[in-house]
CSV table of C-alpha atoms in Angstrom, one decimal:
chain,number,residue,atom,x,y,z
A,1,MET,CA,0.0,0.0,0.0
A,2,LYS,CA,1.0,3.6,-0.6
A,3,ILE,CA,0.5,5.3,2.8
A,4,LEU,CA,1.1,8.9,4.1
A,5,LEU,CA,1.5,9.5,7.8
A,6,ILE,CA,1.1,13.0,9.0
A,7,GLY,CA,3.4,13.0,12.0
A,8,GLY,CA,5.1,9.6,12.1
A,9,THR,CA,7.6,10.0,15.0
A,10,GLY,CA,5.3,10.3,18.1
A,11,THR,CA,4.5,7.7,20.8
A,12,ILE,CA,1.8,6.1,18.7
A,13,SER,CA,2.9,6.9,15.2
A,14,SER,CA,6.5,5.8,15.6
A,15,ALA,CA,5.5,2.2,16.3
A,16,ILE,CA,3.2,2.3,13.3
A,17,THR,CA,6.0,3.7,11.1
A,18,ARG,CA,8.3,0.9,12.1
A,19,GLN,CA,5.8,-1.8,11.5
A,20,LEU,CA,4.8,-0.4,8.1
A,21,ALA,CA,8.4,-0.1,7.0
A,22,THR,CA,9.1,-3.7,8.1
A,23,GLU,CA,6.2,-4.9,6.0
A,24,GLY,CA,7.5,-3.2,2.9
A,25,HIS,CA,4.8,-0.6,2.2
A,26,ASP,CA,5.4,2.4,0.1
A,27,LEU,CA,5.5,4.7,3.1
A,28,TYR,CA,5.7,8.5,3.2
A,29,VAL,CA,5.9,10.7,6.3
A,30,LEU,CA,5.0,14.3,6.3
A,31,ASN,CA,6.5,16.4,9.1
A,32,ARG,CA,8.9,19.3,9.7
A,33,GLY,CA,11.9,17.0,9.6
A,34,SER,CA,13.1,17.7,13.1
A,35,ARG,CA,13.4,14.0,14.0
A,36,ARG,CA,14.3,12.5,10.6
A,37,HIS,CA,17.0,10.4,12.2
A,38,GLU,CA,14.3,8.3,13.9
A,39,LEU,CA,12.7,7.2,10.6
A,40,PRO,CA,13.4,3.6,9.4
A,41,GLU,CA,15.4,3.0,6.2
A,42,GLY,CA,13.3,3.3,3.1
A,43,VAL,CA,10.7,5.7,4.4
A,44,LYS,CA,10.2,8.7,2.1
A,45,GLN,CA,10.0,12.0,4.0
A,46,ILE,CA,8.0,15.0,2.8
A,47,ILE,CA,9.3,18.0,4.8
A,48,ALA,CA,6.5,20.6,5.3
A,49,ASP,CA,4.5,22.1,8.1
A,50,ILE,CA,1.0,20.6,8.0
A,51,HIS,CA,-0.3,23.9,9.3
A,52,HIS,CA,0.8,25.7,6.1
A,53,GLU,CA,-1.7,24.4,3.7
A,54,ASP,CA,-0.2,25.8,0.5
A,55,GLU,CA,3.2,24.5,1.4
A,56,VAL,CA,1.8,21.0,1.9
A,57,ARG,CA,-0.2,21.1,-1.3
A,58,GLU,CA,2.9,22.0,-3.2
A,59,ALA,CA,5.0,19.3,-1.5
A,60,ILE,CA,2.5,16.6,-2.2
A,61,GLY,CA,2.0,17.7,-5.8
A,62,SER,CA,0.2,15.0,-7.8
A,63,LEU,CA,0.7,12.2,-5.3
A,64,SER,CA,-2.3,10.2,-4.2
A,65,PHE,CA,-2.4,7.5,-1.5
A,66,ASP,CA,-4.2,4.4,-0.5
A,67,ALA,CA,-4.4,5.8,3.0
A,68,VAL,CA,-3.6,9.0,4.8
A,69,CYS,CA,-3.2,8.9,8.6
A,70,GLU,CA,-3.5,12.0,10.7
A,71,PHE,CA,-1.8,11.8,14.0
A,72,ILE,CA,-1.5,15.5,14.9
A,73,GLY,CA,-5.0,16.8,14.2
A,74,PHE,CA,-6.5,18.4,17.3
A,75,VAL,CA,-9.0,21.1,16.3
A,76,PRO,CA,-11.7,21.4,13.6
A,77,GLY,CA,-9.6,23.6,11.5
A,78,ASP,CA,-7.1,20.8,11.1
A,79,ILE,CA,-9.8,18.6,9.7
A,80,GLU,CA,-11.2,21.2,7.4
A,81,ARG,CA,-7.7,21.7,6.0
A,82,ASP,CA,-7.1,17.9,5.5
A,83,ILE,CA,-10.4,17.4,3.7
A,84,ARG,CA,-9.4,20.2,1.3
A,85,LEU,CA,-5.9,18.6,0.8
A,86,PHE,CA,-6.9,15.0,0.5
A,87,TYR,CA,-10.4,14.8,-0.9
A,88,GLY,CA,-10.1,12.7,-4.0
A,89,LYS,CA,-6.5,11.9,-3.2
A,90,THR,CA,-6.9,9.0,-0.8
A,91,CYS,CA,-8.9,5.8,-0.5
A,92,GLN,CA,-8.9,6.0,3.3
A,93,TYR,CA,-8.4,8.8,5.8
A,94,ILE,CA,-7.6,7.6,9.3
A,95,PHE,CA,-8.0,10.2,12.1
A,96,ILE,CA,-6.5,9.6,15.6
A,97,SER,CA,-9.0,10.8,18.0
A,98,SER,CA,-9.0,10.1,21.8
A,99,ALA,CA,-10.9,8.0,24.3
A,100,SER,CA,-11.2,11.2,26.4
A,101,VAL,CA,-14.2,12.1,24.1
A,102,TYR,CA,-16.5,9.8,26.1
A,103,ASN,CA,-19.0,11.1,28.7
A,104,LYS,CA,-17.3,11.9,32.0
A,105,PRO,CA,-18.5,10.2,34.1
A,106,ALA,CA,-19.9,7.6,31.7
A,107,ARG,CA,-23.2,5.9,32.6
A,108,SER,CA,-21.3,2.6,32.6
A,109,TYR,CA,-17.7,1.9,33.2
A,110,ILE,CA,-17.7,-0.5,30.2
A,111,ILE,CA,-16.8,1.7,27.3
A,112,THR,CA,-17.7,0.9,23.7
A,113,GLU,CA,-17.6,3.0,20.5
A,114,GLY,CA,-21.3,3.8,21.1
A,115,THR,CA,-20.7,5.4,24.6
A,116,THR,CA,-22.1,8.9,24.6
A,117,GLN,CA,-19.5,11.6,23.8
A,118,ALA,CA,-19.4,14.6,26.2
A,119,ASN,CA,-16.5,16.0,28.2
A,120,PRO,CA,-17.3,19.2,30.1
A,121,PHE,CA,-13.9,19.2,31.8
A,122,TRP,CA,-11.4,19.2,28.9
A,123,GLN,CA,-11.3,21.4,25.9
A,124,TYR,CA,-8.9,18.9,24.2
A,125,ALA,CA,-11.6,16.3,24.3
A,126,ARG,CA,-14.3,18.6,23.1
A,127,ASP,CA,-12.1,19.6,20.1
A,128,LYS,CA,-11.6,16.0,19.2
A,129,ILE,CA,-15.4,15.5,19.4
A,130,ALA,CA,-15.9,18.4,17.0
A,131,CYS,CA,-13.2,16.9,14.6
A,132,GLU,CA,-15.1,13.6,14.6
A,133,GLU,CA,-18.4,15.3,13.8
A,134,LEU,CA,-16.8,17.1,10.9
A,135,LEU,CA,-15.4,13.9,9.5
A,136,MET,CA,-18.7,12.0,9.8
A,137,ARG,CA,-20.4,14.8,8.0
A,138,ALA,CA,-17.8,14.7,5.2
A,139,TYR,CA,-18.3,10.9,4.9
A,140,ARG,CA,-22.1,11.2,4.8
A,141,GLU,CA,-22.4,14.2,2.5
A,142,LYS,CA,-19.3,13.9,0.3
A,143,GLY,CA,-18.2,10.2,0.6
A,144,PHE,CA,-14.9,11.2,2.1
A,145,PRO,CA,-13.6,7.7,3.2
A,146,ILE,CA,-12.9,8.2,6.9
A,147,THR,CA,-12.0,5.9,9.7
A,148,ILE,CA,-11.8,7.2,13.3
A,149,VAL,CA,-9.5,5.6,15.8
A,150,ARG,CA,-9.8,6.3,19.6
A,151,PRO,CA,-6.7,5.3,21.7
A,152,SER,CA,-6.6,5.7,25.4
A,153,HIS,CA,-3.3,5.8,27.4
A,154,THR,CA,-0.7,4.5,24.9
A,155,TYR,CA,2.9,4.5,26.0
A,156,SER,CA,6.4,3.4,24.8
A,157,GLU,CA,9.9,2.9,26.1
A,158,ARG,CA,10.4,6.7,26.2
A,159,GLY,CA,7.9,7.3,29.0
A,160,VAL,CA,6.4,5.7,32.1
A,161,PRO,CA,2.6,6.2,32.4
A,162,THR,CA,1.7,8.2,35.4
A,163,SER,CA,-1.4,10.3,36.4
A,164,VAL,CA,-0.5,13.2,38.7
A,165,ARG,CA,2.5,15.0,37.3
A,166,GLY,CA,3.7,18.4,36.1
A,167,THR,CA,4.8,19.6,32.7
A,168,MET,CA,8.2,17.8,32.7
A,169,GLY,CA,7.0,14.3,32.1
A,170,CYS,CA,7.2,11.2,34.2
A,171,TRP,CA,10.8,11.4,35.5
A,172,PRO,CA,10.0,13.7,38.5
A,173,VAL,CA,7.5,11.0,39.7
A,174,LEU,CA,10.0,8.3,39.3
A,175,LYS,CA,12.6,10.4,41.0
A,176,ARG,CA,10.4,10.7,44.1
A,177,MET,CA,10.0,6.9,44.2
A,178,LEU,CA,13.7,6.4,43.9
A,179,GLU,CA,14.3,8.8,46.7
A,180,GLY,CA,11.8,7.0,49.0
A,181,LYS,CA,9.3,9.8,48.9
A,182,PRO,CA,5.5,9.1,48.7
A,183,VAL,CA,3.8,9.6,45.3
A,184,ILE,CA,0.4,11.3,45.0
A,185,ILE,CA,-2.3,9.1,43.5
A,186,GLN,CA,-5.7,10.5,42.8
A,187,GLY,CA,-8.7,9.2,44.7
A,188,ASP,CA,-8.2,6.1,46.8
A,189,GLY,CA,-6.2,4.4,44.1
A,190,SER,CA,-8.9,1.8,43.3
A,191,SER,CA,-10.3,3.3,40.0
A,192,LEU,CA,-9.5,1.2,36.9
A,193,TRP,CA,-7.4,2.3,34.0
A,194,THR,CA,-6.0,0.7,30.8
A,195,MET,CA,-2.4,1.1,29.5
A,196,THR,CA,-1.6,0.0,26.0
A,197,TRP,CA,2.0,-0.6,24.7
A,198,ASN,CA,2.4,1.3,21.4
A,199,GLU,CA,3.5,-1.7,19.4
A,200,ASP,CA,0.3,-3.5,20.4
A,201,PHE,CA,-1.7,-0.5,19.3
A,202,ALA,CA,0.1,-0.4,16.0
A,203,ARG,CA,-0.9,-4.0,15.2
A,204,GLY,CA,-4.6,-3.1,15.6
A,205,PHE,CA,-4.1,0.0,13.6
A,206,LEU,CA,-2.4,-1.8,10.7
A,207,GLY,CA,-5.4,-4.2,10.6
A,208,LEU,CA,-7.7,-1.3,9.8
A,209,LEU,CA,-5.5,0.1,6.9
A,210,GLY,CA,-7.1,-0.8,3.6
A,211,ASN,CA,-9.8,-2.7,5.4
A,212,PRO,CA,-13.2,-2.1,3.8
A,213,LYS,CA,-15.0,-2.8,7.1
A,214,ALA,CA,-13.3,0.3,8.5
A,215,ILE,CA,-14.6,2.9,6.2
A,216,GLY,CA,-17.1,5.2,7.9
A,217,GLU,CA,-16.5,3.5,11.2
A,218,VAL,CA,-15.1,4.3,14.6
A,219,PHE,CA,-12.8,1.9,16.5
A,220,GLN,CA,-11.1,2.0,19.9
A,221,ILE,CA,-7.7,0.2,20.2
A,222,MET,CA,-6.6,-0.8,23.7
A,223,SER,CA,-5.3,-3.6,25.7
A,224,ASP,CA,-7.7,-5.9,27.6
A,225,GLU,CA,-5.7,-5.5,30.8
A,226,SER,CA,-7.3,-3.2,33.3
A,227,LEU,CA,-5.4,-2.2,36.5
A,228,SER,CA,-6.2,0.0,39.4
A,229,TRP,CA,-4.0,3.1,39.8
A,230,ASP,CA,-2.5,1.6,43.0
A,231,GLN,CA,-1.6,-1.5,40.9
A,232,ILE,CA,-0.1,0.7,38.2
A,233,TYR,CA,2.1,2.5,40.6
A,234,GLN,CA,3.0,-0.7,42.5
A,235,THR,CA,4.2,-2.2,39.2
A,236,ILE,CA,6.3,0.9,38.5
A,237,ALA,CA,7.8,0.7,42.0
A,238,GLU,CA,8.7,-3.0,41.4
A,239,ALA,CA,10.3,-2.1,38.1
A,240,LEU,CA,12.4,0.5,39.8
A,241,GLY,CA,13.2,-1.9,42.7
A,242,VAL,CA,11.9,0.4,45.4
A,243,ALA,CA,9.1,0.3,48.0
A,244,PHE,CA,5.7,1.4,47.0
A,245,LYS,CA,4.6,4.5,49.0
A,246,PRO,CA,1.3,5.8,47.8
A,247,TYR,CA,-0.3,8.9,49.1
A,248,HIS,CA,-4.0,9.3,48.2
A,249,VAL,CA,-5.5,12.7,47.6
A,250,SER,CA,-9.0,13.6,46.2
A,251,SER,CA,-9.0,14.3,42.5
A,252,ASP,CA,-11.1,17.4,43.0
A,253,PHE,CA,-8.5,18.7,45.5
A,254,ILE,CA,-5.6,17.9,43.2
A,255,ALA,CA,-7.2,19.7,40.3
A,256,ALA,CA,-8.1,22.7,42.5
A,257,VAL,CA,-4.6,23.3,43.9
A,258,SER,CA,-2.4,22.4,41.0
A,259,PRO,CA,-0.9,25.0,38.6
A,260,GLU,CA,-3.2,25.7,35.7
A,261,GLU,CA,-0.5,24.7,33.1
A,262,TRP,CA,-0.5,21.2,34.4
A,263,ASN,CA,-4.2,20.9,33.2
A,264,LEU,CA,-5.1,18.3,35.9
A,265,THR,CA,-8.7,19.3,35.7
A,266,GLY,CA,-8.8,17.9,32.1
A,267,ASN,CA,-6.3,15.0,32.7
A,268,LEU,CA,-7.9,13.8,35.9
A,269,ILE,CA,-11.5,15.0,36.2
A,270,GLY,CA,-12.0,14.8,32.5
A,271,ASP,CA,-10.1,11.5,32.0
A,272,LYS,CA,-8.3,9.4,34.7
A,273,ALA,CA,-10.3,10.0,37.9
A,274,VAL,CA,-13.1,7.4,37.1
A,275,SER,CA,-12.9,3.7,36.3
A,276,VAL,CA,-13.1,2.8,32.6
A,277,VAL,CA,-12.9,-0.6,31.0
A,278,PHE,CA,-12.7,-0.6,27.2
A,279,ASP,CA,-14.6,-3.2,25.1
A,280,CYS,CA,-12.7,-3.7,21.9
A,281,THR,CA,-15.1,-6.3,20.4
A,282,LYS,CA,-15.8,-4.2,17.3
A,283,LEU,CA,-12.1,-4.0,16.5
A,284,LYS,CA,-11.6,-7.7,16.9
A,285,ARG,CA,-14.5,-8.4,14.5
A,286,ALA,CA,-12.9,-6.1,11.9
A,287,VAL,CA,-9.3,-7.4,12.6
A,288,PRO,CA,-9.6,-11.1,13.4
A,289,GLY,CA,-6.8,-12.3,15.6
A,290,PHE,CA,-5.9,-8.9,17.1
A,291,CYS,CA,-4.8,-9.2,20.7
A,292,ALA,CA,-2.6,-6.9,22.8
A,293,THR,CA,0.1,-9.2,24.1
A,294,THR,CA,2.3,-6.8,26.2
A,295,ARG,CA,1.4,-6.9,29.9
A,296,PHE,CA,1.9,-3.7,31.8
A,297,SER,CA,4.5,-5.3,34.0
A,298,GLU,CA,6.5,-6.1,30.9
A,299,GLY,CA,6.0,-2.8,29.1
A,300,VAL,CA,6.7,-0.6,32.1
A,301,ARG,CA,9.9,-2.5,32.8
A,302,ARG,CA,11.1,-1.7,29.3
A,303,SER,CA,10.2,2.0,29.8
A,304,VAL,CA,12.0,2.2,33.2
A,305,ASP,CA,15.1,0.5,31.8
A,306,TYR,CA,15.2,2.9,28.9
A,307,LEU,CA,14.8,6.0,31.1
A,308,LEU,CA,17.4,4.9,33.5
A,309,SER,CA,19.9,4.3,30.7
A,310,HIS,CA,19.1,7.7,29.0
A,311,PRO,CA,20.1,10.5,31.4
A,312,GLU,CA,19.0,13.2,28.8
A,313,LEU,CA,15.4,12.1,29.5
A,314,GLN,CA,15.8,12.5,33.3
A,315,VAL,CA,14.5,16.1,33.4
A,316,GLU,CA,13.9,17.2,37.0
A,317,ASP,CA,11.0,19.4,38.1
A,318,PRO,CA,11.6,21.0,41.6
A,319,VAL,CA,8.3,22.9,41.3
A,320,TYR,CA,6.4,19.6,41.0
A,321,ASP,CA,8.5,18.0,43.8
A,322,GLU,CA,7.8,21.0,46.2
A,323,TRP,CA,4.1,20.9,45.3
A,324,CYS,CA,3.8,17.3,46.2
A,325,ASP,CA,5.5,17.8,49.5
A,326,ARG,CA,3.2,20.8,50.2
A,327,VAL,CA,0.0,18.9,49.3
A,328,ILE,CA,1.0,16.0,51.5
A,329,ALA,CA,1.9,18.3,54.4
A,330,ILE,CA,-1.4,20.2,54.2
A,331,GLN,CA,-3.5,17.0,54.2
A,332,GLU,CA,-1.6,15.6,57.1
A,333,GLN,CA,-2.2,18.9,59.1
A,334,ALA,CA,-5.9,18.6,58.3
A,335,LYS,CA,-5.9,15.1,59.7
A,336,GLN,CA,-4.3,16.2,62.9
A,337,MET,CA,-7.0,18.8,63.4
A,338,PHE,CA,-9.5,16.0,63.9
A,339,GLU,CA,-7.4,13.7,66.1
A,340,LYS,CA,-8.7,13.1,69.6
């Protein structure tokens, strides 16, 4: 197949790029070229800024594709631009949406593609909903051959999945664990969540490429393994070889007292604070044999080993560390006020 990836070097798209290259597809990647060294051999790169429509149109020229995959579309304007660029030039347009589009809290913790979409807590999710609506309208009214994919928490060797953190990534959380400090976990740590290794996600995604059952449809791609947040952090601690020291704080309180730029209202209240279990039956009907095979205990060990061996990724965040200490101290003081 002749395939264009818009992006191609992110957490999700990098695994897809590698697998497509291994299978020998005629693969093009459109991005600004800042991470070209990460592309596999044989991948053709189109260097352009997708936000500059005329530049992209000129760079693509007369090329047409069996599939165009959009990994960095976030707002309706991105979708309107892509429809203009690729209408009549692709047999399938795959849009990466997000599982954060589902109603928060959902009426049932079992989430399917038919679960109501509504997220009053996170603009990112509302923008993704608007993007999906535009694409469905283009499919119904113009025959634009769309497929919508909704991932949840997908991770790779470059990052350990965590929930309560600042703007500098996961390392400050791991650093607290390595130093024997407690780590803040939202709620009581019992809500369920799903982590998906990016290579597992890629296998499901590849099964939708060129698949006639995928046109005009929405699919979620996740692992079947659901863990509580305490289990998630316990597994991270085991991978680090340290004691697990959880400190539970109400999600509402965390969101209320955290810096605005951390966006924990969206990331927690609008996403990770409630239990969700994803039902991927629809995907498995369209892609027979799909199964996510990487347990979280295995994937997170790979991530931890990678981070520990790459000092350049160990970016510290003293603001986050001090904030954690302060939140814990305040909650402990409040407890003492009620001691008899």
